[in-house]
Amino acid sequence: MILSPDDTPRILVLGSGAIGCFYGHALSKARAHVTLVVRTDYPVIKVHGVNMLSESLGDQLFVPHDVIPSCHSYQGSYPDYLVVALKVVKGVDRVEMMRPAVGPNTVIVLIENGVEIENEIHDAYPNNQIISALAFIQVSRIAPGVVRHYAYSELTIGNYPGDVSNECKELARLLEIGGVPVVLNENITQGRWQKVLWNASFNPVSVLGGVIDTLRLLNAPGGEQLIRHIMNEVMLIAKATGNEIPADLPDHYIELTYKAPAYKNSMAIDWERKQDIEVEAIIDNTIAAAHRENIPVPYLETIKALIHMLQTQRELGLI
Amino acid sequence: MILSPDDTPRILVLGSGAIGCFYGHALSKARAHVTLVVRTDYPVIKVHGVNMLSESLGDQLFVPHDVIPSCHSYQGSYPDYLVVALKVVKGVDRVEMMRPAVGPNTVIVLIENGVEIENEIHDAYPNNQIISALAFIQVSRIAPGVVRHYAYSELTIGNYPGDVSNECKELARLLEIGGVPVVLNENITQGRWQKVLWNASFNPVSVLGGVIDTLRLLNAPGGEQLIRHIMNEVMLIAKATGNEIPADLPDHYIELTYKAPAYKNSMAIDWERKQDIEVEAIIDNTIAAAHRENIPVPYLETIKALIHMLQTQRELGLI
């Protein structure tokens, strides 16, 4: 499925949160046929498209080729790329949601957080190529049909479990045309472990610490030390799974975080807004790998149990 | 200082929260001269005394022999017993608060939570006898000058660091006259470690879990396991400090907690009411002992760092 310059690639974006809209818009700017699957904001986006607000990129209107309420409504031949930009949370059955749109040649692109999130997709669609992507970006859906973009660096992509295919390069080309810098990574699985090093430590600790920002978190008594303990556990798990992380990455991440202005991370913001938080992909999958590899993870286990208590309380409407 | 039946013991109670009022009242019923040091509710209690509300004991009015705003106002000869019922929290300098009232023969009675809370008192007043007491009781100050009593079993007392003196027995006799069942404990330090086994696990976990009640806490995914991990750390620390806890106490505590109706513990309630929580006595002192004894305590350290983050956020008025 190498597209000749004349072909118009068919792209279906599943998930119309900030991430789905942002990358869908970029692909649309590259003249791909982008269909957007929209659940909650369907009436607004169907009629008005998505307002993309950005200081650095300028405000733009994203009008998809088509807007549909679910993959069941997808018309015509199967998409060349199915871009999945759903939060990986309990109760969202990604495998079934995408099923009507997965053709024999559809490349499945997962722009999602966490580790080992590709497994269930690969198990369900073993003959489909999977591209795994890590978004280093700050975007937020601030109202129905309105996405604000704050800052981004690159989108890192590669095939799952490794390698970079021609389809992957073609996707990168389209994204670059659309204005997104792309980094191709031959070992995207290791890339996921590197990203989760930050996410599995800072994200849940921030929520548990009272939606505390990065600098107050690091400066609280024992704060930096706790982050380092959790990172150390993630390092050991990554290594055991064959995805060794450079030994100096914890220092590097912590240094960068000290240097950056204080901010609340995405999980903290989701929690504050009473939205789902990605506990399964970021924490539970990490701990599951630790158990599989017989690595003791007391820090992560404490975090996990406490987060699940908060979720219990939230579900009951008590907090 | 054995009191003959004709002597009227002079008792100064420092701290007029629920605990101080409850035991001060009991000693007052035993015809001791009870002076109450009252900080926040001074105007109300000075004029009206304390209303003690209780289903099981009946509603009673506690009018102390005298009510004073600080130990500096204490008149006449030094008290026979100085009962300290202050929360052990940062910013409360117990040593200096009690200094004006500590005579050469004053017995200092500490009715407070936590471990190793006697050390600094002993260091400051090395020649004074110290009685250490553990209150197994549910009482709460529900308004200025109003204390509600819900339930209690015994007050456990003994000399610090061990033994039971005649003065200790005399205090027990007075409390029993006042209606309080007393258990004398020759090894009160071990008793403190046994009590902190519950407090260091359930209390902070409940706060971090969103002021979660005992049963939801235990039933949350990983909840009971987290409590057991923390208890296991406390068992090892207690043993290393020479205060070995019976091996079946964790099972026993957890079983009792499952059987009791769901409730929020005192630290959770204090947190909910935006009052100080006893982190230092219950968690920090426990961890300090672990470090002294070279015992790794990852679960307790995680809890401690997170609680301190919550306190940072609370101090800033953010939560």
XYZ file of C-alpha atoms in Angstrom:
638
model
C 0.000 0.000 0.000
C 2.487 2.633 -1.121
C 0.473 5.597 -2.253
C 1.398 7.160 -5.530
C 1.375 10.977 -5.498
C -2.028 10.940 -7.193
C -3.755 8.711 -4.692
C -5.692 10.378 -1.973
C -5.162 8.416 1.196
C -8.294 7.545 3.147
C -7.841 8.160 6.806
C -10.303 7.451 9.575
C -9.634 9.087 12.918
C -11.302 7.342 15.855
C -11.487 9.658 18.833
C -12.196 13.350 18.503
C -10.495 14.605 21.625
C -7.703 17.126 21.340
C -5.198 14.576 20.047
C -7.469 13.092 17.382
C -8.483 16.536 16.132
C -4.931 17.855 16.096
C -3.399 15.055 14.061
C -6.532 14.604 11.943
C -6.280 18.266 11.052
C -2.602 17.918 10.106
C -3.393 14.978 7.805
C -6.273 16.914 6.333
C -3.892 19.782 5.551
C -1.811 17.199 3.662
C -4.899 16.683 1.481
C -5.777 13.263 2.825
C -9.459 12.339 3.022
C -9.943 12.522 6.786
C -13.116 11.132 8.315
C -13.567 11.892 11.997
C -15.488 9.593 14.329
C -17.066 11.845 16.929
C -18.953 10.594 19.932
C -19.807 13.314 22.443
C -19.519 16.448 20.292
C -21.080 14.980 17.143
C -23.839 17.608 16.525
C -21.451 20.533 16.886
C -18.568 19.127 14.864
C -20.820 17.704 12.135
C -22.161 21.197 11.445
C -19.298 23.520 12.356
C -16.112 21.461 12.210
C -13.454 21.967 14.837
C -11.952 25.309 15.809
C -8.248 24.808 16.348
C -6.867 27.637 18.446
C -3.132 28.159 18.718
C -0.817 31.084 19.437
C 2.055 29.574 17.516
C 0.174 27.991 14.595
C -2.608 30.536 14.262
C -6.338 29.837 14.682
C -7.667 27.489 12.028
C -10.886 25.705 11.169
C -10.674 21.953 10.645
C -13.481 20.677 8.424
C -13.092 16.919 8.017
C -14.016 15.208 4.783
C -16.764 13.531 6.773
C -17.920 13.361 10.375
C -19.576 10.175 11.598
C -20.876 9.092 15.014
C -19.234 5.651 15.000
C -17.209 3.330 12.783
C -20.470 1.588 11.853
C -21.314 4.625 9.706
C -18.092 4.496 7.706
C -18.885 4.362 3.987
C -16.996 3.109 0.953
C -13.740 1.192 0.883
C -11.794 0.559 4.066
C -9.457 3.295 5.273
C -5.762 3.148 4.442
C -4.981 4.342 7.959
C -7.167 4.011 11.012
C -5.806 6.507 13.519
C -6.915 5.595 17.038
C -6.675 8.504 19.449
C -8.826 7.182 22.265
C -7.933 7.292 25.925
C -7.055 3.802 27.051
C -9.453 3.519 29.964
C -11.693 0.902 31.498
C -15.037 0.614 29.717
C -13.744 1.707 26.316
C -13.556 -1.399 24.142
C -11.204 -0.181 21.448
C -11.128 -3.519 19.633
C -14.881 -3.578 19.064
C -15.211 0.135 18.387
C -12.810 -0.060 15.478
C -13.967 -3.399 14.045
C -16.329 -2.102 11.297
C -13.520 0.008 9.842
C -10.636 -2.449 9.862
C -10.137 -3.795 6.386
C -7.526 -6.384 5.357
C -5.031 -3.662 4.366
C -5.903 -1.030 6.937
C -2.891 0.164 8.900
C -3.862 0.747 12.517
C -2.167 3.773 14.068
C -2.316 4.072 17.848
C -1.623 7.569 19.198
C -2.100 6.710 22.839
C -0.306 6.783 26.164
C 1.020 3.912 28.222
C 2.847 0.652 27.670
C 1.731 -2.624 26.154
C -1.390 -0.994 24.748
C -0.838 -2.577 21.336
C -1.138 -6.196 22.479
C -4.904 -6.495 22.494
C -5.170 -4.752 19.132
C -2.550 -7.059 17.653
C -4.327 -10.103 19.111
C -7.630 -9.004 17.588
C -6.193 -8.000 14.205
C -3.073 -10.131 13.825
C -2.768 -9.532 10.062
C -2.968 -5.757 10.210
C 0.083 -3.598 10.383
C 0.219 -1.567 13.602
C 1.954 1.780 13.909
C 2.492 2.948 17.442
C 2.836 6.671 18.089
C 3.828 8.861 21.004
C 2.570 12.421 21.037
C 4.738 14.988 22.783
C 2.253 17.787 22.708
C 0.081 19.997 24.868
C -3.427 20.251 23.454
C -6.763 20.407 25.195
C -10.422 20.248 24.187
C -11.706 23.386 25.872
C -15.321 23.247 24.624
C -17.404 21.144 22.210
C -15.721 21.552 18.826
C -12.947 23.748 20.209
C -9.385 22.528 20.708
C -6.600 24.681 22.074
C -3.008 23.924 21.152
C -0.342 25.184 23.570
C 2.944 23.632 22.531
C 4.389 20.580 20.929
C 7.536 19.036 19.796
C 7.495 15.865 17.748
C 5.303 12.859 17.117
C 7.396 9.722 17.483
C 6.202 6.802 15.375
C 7.294 3.309 14.500
C 5.856 -0.084 13.786
C 4.783 -2.355 16.577
C 6.673 -4.192 17.942
C 9.626 -2.698 16.066
C 10.883 -1.499 12.666
C 9.710 1.299 10.373
C 7.689 0.222 7.316
C 7.082 2.116 4.092
C 3.526 2.795 5.273
C 4.991 4.281 8.400
C 7.259 6.539 6.379
C 4.329 7.570 4.176
C 2.300 8.535 7.235
C 5.276 10.531 8.485
C 5.483 12.311 5.145
C 1.812 13.293 5.286
C 2.128 14.520 8.856
C 5.187 16.599 7.993
C 3.295 18.168 5.084
C 0.583 18.978 7.601
C 3.134 20.713 9.815
C 3.899 18.024 12.384
C 7.560 17.177 12.980
C 7.883 13.403 13.045
C 10.595 11.223 14.524
C 10.767 7.696 13.152
C 11.690 5.186 15.838
C 12.777 1.656 14.904
C 12.120 0.586 18.475
C 8.877 2.257 19.414
C 8.279 -0.217 22.255
C 11.364 1.106 24.005
C 10.132 4.603 23.222
C 6.909 3.806 25.092
C 8.874 2.673 28.138
C 10.898 5.864 28.033
C 7.766 7.970 27.942
C 6.062 5.990 30.698
C 9.092 6.622 32.898
C 7.753 10.167 33.280
C 4.062 9.357 33.031
C 3.975 6.521 35.582
C 5.777 8.652 38.142
C 4.709 12.280 37.781
C 1.120 11.705 36.633
C -0.371 9.622 39.450
C 1.760 11.249 42.153
C 0.424 14.617 41.080
C -3.172 13.375 41.356
C -2.558 11.788 44.773
C -0.709 14.856 46.002
C -3.833 16.956 45.497
C -3.434 17.863 41.810
C -0.074 19.314 42.736
C 1.988 21.013 40.027
C 5.368 19.707 38.899
C 7.545 22.049 40.955
C 5.594 21.808 44.215
C 5.625 18.044 43.746
C 9.402 17.921 43.350
C 9.963 20.339 46.210
C 7.621 18.689 48.728
C 9.521 16.746 51.436
C 10.341 13.387 49.877
C 8.752 14.382 46.561
C 11.719 14.120 44.227
C 12.850 10.996 46.057
C 9.475 9.331 45.486
C 9.626 10.152 41.770
C 13.114 8.648 41.610
C 11.993 5.471 43.408
C 9.117 4.979 40.976
C 11.361 5.710 37.987
C 13.846 3.179 39.278
C 11.125 0.520 39.341
C 10.108 1.400 35.769
C 13.771 1.171 34.673
C 14.002 -2.360 36.060
C 10.757 -3.460 34.422
C 11.736 -1.960 31.062
C 15.071 -3.731 31.194
C 13.459 -7.060 32.074
C 11.076 -6.740 29.122
C 14.017 -6.136 26.781
C 13.490 -2.381 26.507
C 16.385 -1.021 28.542
C 16.159 2.713 29.183
C 19.364 4.814 29.186
C 20.601 5.005 32.775
C 20.711 8.792 32.824
C 17.134 9.356 31.636
C 15.656 9.777 35.163
C 18.185 12.528 35.936
C 17.483 14.107 32.574
C 13.695 14.074 33.020
C 13.909 15.470 36.546
C 16.321 18.190 35.475
C 14.063 19.175 32.575
C 11.056 19.265 34.887
C 12.858 21.509 37.375
C 13.825 23.858 34.534
C 10.369 24.046 32.951
C 7.722 26.339 34.406
C 5.484 24.638 36.969
C 2.537 22.932 35.329
C -0.134 20.352 35.975
C 0.224 17.225 33.872
C -2.545 15.759 31.743
C -3.663 13.168 34.280
C -3.925 15.816 36.994
C -5.957 18.048 34.698
C -8.222 15.175 33.670
C -8.764 14.327 37.334
C -9.539 17.939 38.210
C -12.101 18.044 35.379
C -13.645 14.792 36.609
C -12.679 13.033 33.371
C -11.357 9.499 33.029
C -7.686 9.067 33.821
C -5.466 6.588 32.004
C -4.629 4.365 34.941
C -4.744 1.081 33.053
C -2.343 1.977 30.248
C 0.096 3.918 32.397
C 0.099 2.156 35.757
C -1.714 -1.162 35.604
C 0.060 -2.347 32.431
C 3.416 -1.309 33.883
C 2.751 -3.265 37.072
C 1.420 -6.252 35.114
C 4.748 -6.384 33.271
C 6.587 -6.199 36.616
C 4.604 -9.144 37.978
C 5.253 -11.121 34.815
C 8.979 -10.447 35.188
C 8.991 -11.021 38.967
C 10.163 -7.527 39.798
C 9.016 -6.165 43.167
C 7.408 -2.747 42.737
C 6.294 -1.492 46.168
C 6.231 2.167 45.152
C 4.110 1.569 42.062
C 1.815 -0.788 43.971
C 1.163 1.833 46.624
C 0.376 4.410 43.962
C -1.908 1.990 42.154
C -3.937 1.015 45.218
C -4.391 4.652 46.252
C -5.442 5.758 42.764
C -8.009 2.977 42.645
C -9.378 4.173 46.003
C -9.732 7.687 44.635
C -11.548 6.261 41.639
C -13.882 4.320 43.940
C -14.683 7.533 45.790
C -15.133 9.453 42.562
C -17.470 6.822 41.122
C -19.599 7.100 44.259
C -19.688 10.873 43.852
C -17.948 11.358 47.192
C -15.070 13.421 45.817
C 3.858 11.342 95.933
C 1.320 8.757 97.048
C -1.819 10.634 97.831
C -3.554 9.821 101.072
C -7.355 9.556 100.737
C -7.679 13.063 102.204
C -5.410 14.761 99.745
C -7.005 16.355 96.757
C -4.796 15.751 93.762
C -4.031 18.792 91.639
C -4.356 18.026 87.975
C -3.619 20.314 85.094
C -4.977 19.270 81.718
C -3.156 20.844 78.776
C -5.274 20.622 75.667
C -9.014 21.069 75.676
C -9.909 19.061 72.619
C -12.248 16.112 72.965
C -9.623 13.903 74.620
C -8.514 16.466 77.209
C -12.084 17.324 78.132
C -13.143 13.697 78.359
C -10.394 12.530 80.694
C -10.310 15.839 82.589
C -13.999 15.384 83.236
C -13.463 11.837 84.496
C -10.758 13.006 86.911
C -12.992 15.841 88.022
C -15.733 13.314 88.817
C -13.142 11.572 91.025
C -12.990 14.858 92.994
C -9.547 15.889 91.794
C -8.893 19.612 91.332
C -8.848 19.786 87.569
C -7.585 22.930 85.881
C -8.108 23.046 82.143
C -5.791 24.936 79.812
C -7.953 26.145 76.956
C -6.647 27.903 73.903
C -9.227 28.347 71.153
C -12.472 27.999 73.108
C -11.361 29.903 76.212
C -14.198 32.487 76.439
C -16.930 29.864 76.093
C -15.451 27.248 78.419
C -14.390 29.803 81.056
C -18.013 30.943 81.398
C -20.045 27.846 80.573
C -17.767 24.841 81.122
C -17.917 21.965 78.674
C -21.075 20.151 77.614
C -20.274 16.457 77.434
C -22.856 14.718 75.246
C -23.085 10.936 75.244
C -25.778 8.362 74.514
C -24.214 5.763 76.759
C -22.999 7.970 79.601
C -25.730 10.579 79.566
C -25.266 14.290 78.893
C -23.188 15.998 81.578
C -21.714 19.399 82.287
C -17.997 19.500 83.061
C -17.089 22.565 85.127
C -13.345 22.490 85.788
C -11.937 23.788 89.060
C -10.325 26.493 86.970
C -9.987 27.384 83.293
C -6.850 29.184 82.149
C -5.616 30.301 78.727
C -2.080 28.934 79.083
C 0.209 27.246 81.596
C 1.658 30.682 82.383
C -1.563 31.473 84.243
C -1.356 28.420 86.481
C -1.538 29.499 90.147
C -0.353 27.934 93.381
C 1.791 24.858 93.844
C 2.761 22.737 90.876
C 0.269 20.118 89.699
C 0.636 16.512 90.820
C -0.275 15.389 87.316
C 0.121 17.360 84.130
C -2.101 15.626 81.584
C -1.020 16.526 78.054
C -3.737 15.892 75.496
C -2.387 17.909 72.591
C -2.173 16.746 69.045
C 1.446 16.051 68.213
C 1.766 18.241 65.144
C 4.307 20.560 63.603
C 4.235 24.031 65.119
C 2.993 22.916 68.541
C 5.963 23.133 70.906
C 4.731 20.907 73.684
C 7.930 21.207 75.704
C 7.694 24.983 75.967
C 3.923 25.075 76.388
C 4.072 22.926 79.506
C 7.231 24.431 81.045
C 5.593 26.891 83.490
C 3.563 24.056 85.033
C 6.210 21.356 85.384
C 7.361 21.226 89.004
C 10.044 18.910 90.353
C 7.456 16.305 91.390
C 4.956 16.782 88.591
C 4.103 13.546 86.817
C 3.707 14.207 83.100
C 0.917 12.162 81.500
C 0.875 12.007 77.707
C -2.464 10.956 76.184
C -1.388 11.226 72.593
C -1.102 9.175 69.427
C 2.004 7.919 67.686
C 5.327 6.390 68.583
C 8.407 7.880 70.209
C 6.458 10.947 71.239
C 7.841 10.790 74.804
C 11.499 11.264 73.861
C 11.527 15.022 73.537
C 9.542 15.418 76.766
C 11.924 13.100 78.589
C 14.922 14.979 77.184
C 13.505 18.300 78.357
C 12.383 17.062 81.805
C 14.684 14.128 82.557
C 13.844 14.066 86.272
C 10.083 13.976 85.889
C 8.163 10.746 85.804
C 6.376 10.227 82.487
C 3.195 8.228 82.114
C 2.296 7.334 78.568
C -1.336 6.668 77.722
C -3.239 5.287 74.760
C -6.869 6.268 74.399
C -9.146 3.786 72.668
C -12.108 6.062 72.353
C -14.326 7.899 69.886
C -14.910 11.461 71.003
C -15.180 14.651 69.010
C -15.352 18.371 69.724
C -18.432 19.288 67.745
C -18.642 22.978 68.712
C -16.863 25.404 71.082
C -17.388 23.951 74.553
C -19.269 20.918 73.246
C -17.798 17.416 73.120
C -19.640 14.380 71.845
C -18.693 10.944 73.098
C -19.577 8.010 70.842
C -17.893 4.936 72.186
C -14.877 3.852 74.111
C -13.191 0.925 75.601
C -10.173 1.363 77.820
C -7.382 3.818 78.481
C -4.082 1.937 78.483
C -1.404 3.504 80.663
C 2.095 2.746 81.866
C 5.313 4.510 82.672
C 7.683 5.530 79.934
C 9.749 3.688 78.837
C 8.343 0.772 80.891
C 7.002 -0.310 84.288
C 3.954 0.813 86.264
C 4.666 3.131 89.207
C 2.525 3.851 92.242
C 1.689 7.235 90.753
C 0.525 5.428 87.648
C -1.689 3.156 89.732
C -3.077 6.156 91.627
C -3.965 7.867 88.345
C -5.650 4.670 87.205
C -7.654 4.571 90.476
C -8.880 8.145 89.951
C -9.832 7.472 86.338
C -11.726 4.343 87.316
C -13.641 6.324 89.952
C -14.448 8.764 87.159
C -15.851 5.943 85.080
C -12.960 5.178 82.754
C -11.809 1.556 82.489
C -8.026 1.496 82.716
C -5.564 -1.145 81.598
C -2.125 -0.938 83.188
C 0.628 -1.870 80.746
C 4.153 -2.596 81.985
C 5.411 -2.139 78.443
C 3.578 0.883 77.141
C 6.193 1.471 74.426
C 5.237 -1.831 72.866
C 1.615 -0.821 73.319
C 2.291 2.308 71.262
C 3.786 0.225 68.460
C 0.759 -2.042 68.502
C -1.577 0.921 68.219
C 0.462 2.565 65.478
C 0.217 -0.657 63.472
C -3.379 0.383 62.767
C -2.871 4.122 62.757
C 0.142 4.240 60.421
C -1.663 2.102 57.874
C -5.374 2.906 57.912
C -5.155 6.599 58.810
C -2.985 8.047 56.040
C -4.252 5.607 53.395
C -7.781 6.747 54.147
C -6.788 10.402 53.684
C -4.918 9.678 50.441
C -7.748 7.500 49.161
C -10.110 10.467 49.250
C -11.244 10.257 52.908
C -12.361 6.742 52.143
C -14.097 4.758 54.883
C -12.634 1.579 56.344
C -14.640 -0.910 54.305
C -14.313 0.805 50.943
C -10.598 1.115 51.657
C -10.228 -2.604 52.345
C -12.376 -3.556 49.378
C -10.729 -1.280 46.809
C -8.452 -3.184 44.371
C -5.175 -3.652 46.220
C -6.516 -1.908 49.341
C -6.212 -4.683 51.905
C -2.883 -5.673 50.368
C -1.529 -2.146 50.800
C -2.598 -2.095 54.453
C -0.850 -5.446 54.980
C 2.339 -4.208 53.312
C 2.448 -1.140 55.553
C 1.664 -3.210 58.646
C 4.467 -5.570 57.717
C 6.903 -2.659 57.630
C 5.702 -1.464 61.044
C 6.115 -5.013 62.429
C 9.749 -5.064 61.300
C 10.481 -1.629 62.757
C 8.817 -2.480 66.071
C 10.834 -5.667 66.312
C 14.081 -3.878 65.543
C 13.382 -1.317 68.265
C 12.823 -4.121 70.782
C 9.034 -3.862 70.765
C 8.048 -6.990 68.883
C 4.365 -7.102 67.967
C 2.512 -10.445 68.063
C 2.662 -11.954 64.584
C -1.103 -12.367 64.308
C -2.000 -8.769 65.162
C -2.273 -7.591 61.513
C -4.763 -10.387 60.762
C -6.628 -9.567 63.938
C -6.851 -5.812 63.200
C -7.958 -6.392 59.622
C -10.555 -8.935 60.694
C -11.915 -6.554 63.343
C -12.062 -3.743 60.803
C -13.972 -5.896 58.324
C -16.440 -6.835 61.059
C -17.002 -3.302 62.362
C -19.375 -0.967 60.551
C -17.660 1.220 57.934
C -16.304 4.401 59.465
C -13.886 7.224 58.795
C -10.916 7.257 61.128
C -9.804 10.285 63.131
C -7.135 11.422 60.690
C -9.593 11.266 57.797
C -12.128 13.272 59.782
C -9.514 15.837 60.823
C -8.458 16.170 57.198
C -12.036 16.586 56.031
C -12.527 19.331 58.638
C -9.322 21.022 57.506
C -7.729 20.446 60.892
C -4.149 19.443 61.587
C -3.375 15.763 61.115
C -0.876 13.893 63.250
C 1.592 13.015 60.533
C 4.733 13.524 62.606
C 3.812 11.262 65.527
C 2.211 8.535 63.465
C 4.201 8.425 60.236
C 7.363 10.508 60.454
C 8.453 9.062 63.824
C 7.768 5.542 62.578
C 9.891 6.125 59.488
C 12.631 7.822 61.528
C 12.878 4.654 63.630
C 13.061 2.578 60.438
C 15.946 4.662 59.106
C 17.752 4.401 62.453
C 17.373 0.619 62.316
C 18.209 0.386 58.595
C 14.880 -1.101 57.629
C 13.671 -0.316 54.102
C 10.123 1.043 54.174
C 9.056 1.828 50.594
C 5.339 1.665 51.358
C 5.551 4.046 54.320
C 7.863 6.388 52.414
C 5.403 6.636 49.539
C 2.585 7.389 51.962
C 4.679 10.002 53.756
C 5.728 11.877 50.610
C 2.158 11.956 49.307
C 0.721 13.154 52.626
C 3.287 15.946 52.741
C 2.254 16.981 49.223
C -1.374 17.132 50.314
C -0.324 19.274 53.272
C 1.604 21.595 50.935
C -1.508 22.007 48.808
C -3.700 22.527 51.853
C -1.367 25.166 53.293
C -1.560 27.038 49.996
C -5.344 26.858 50.134
C -5.451 24.861 46.893
C -7.398 21.936 48.341
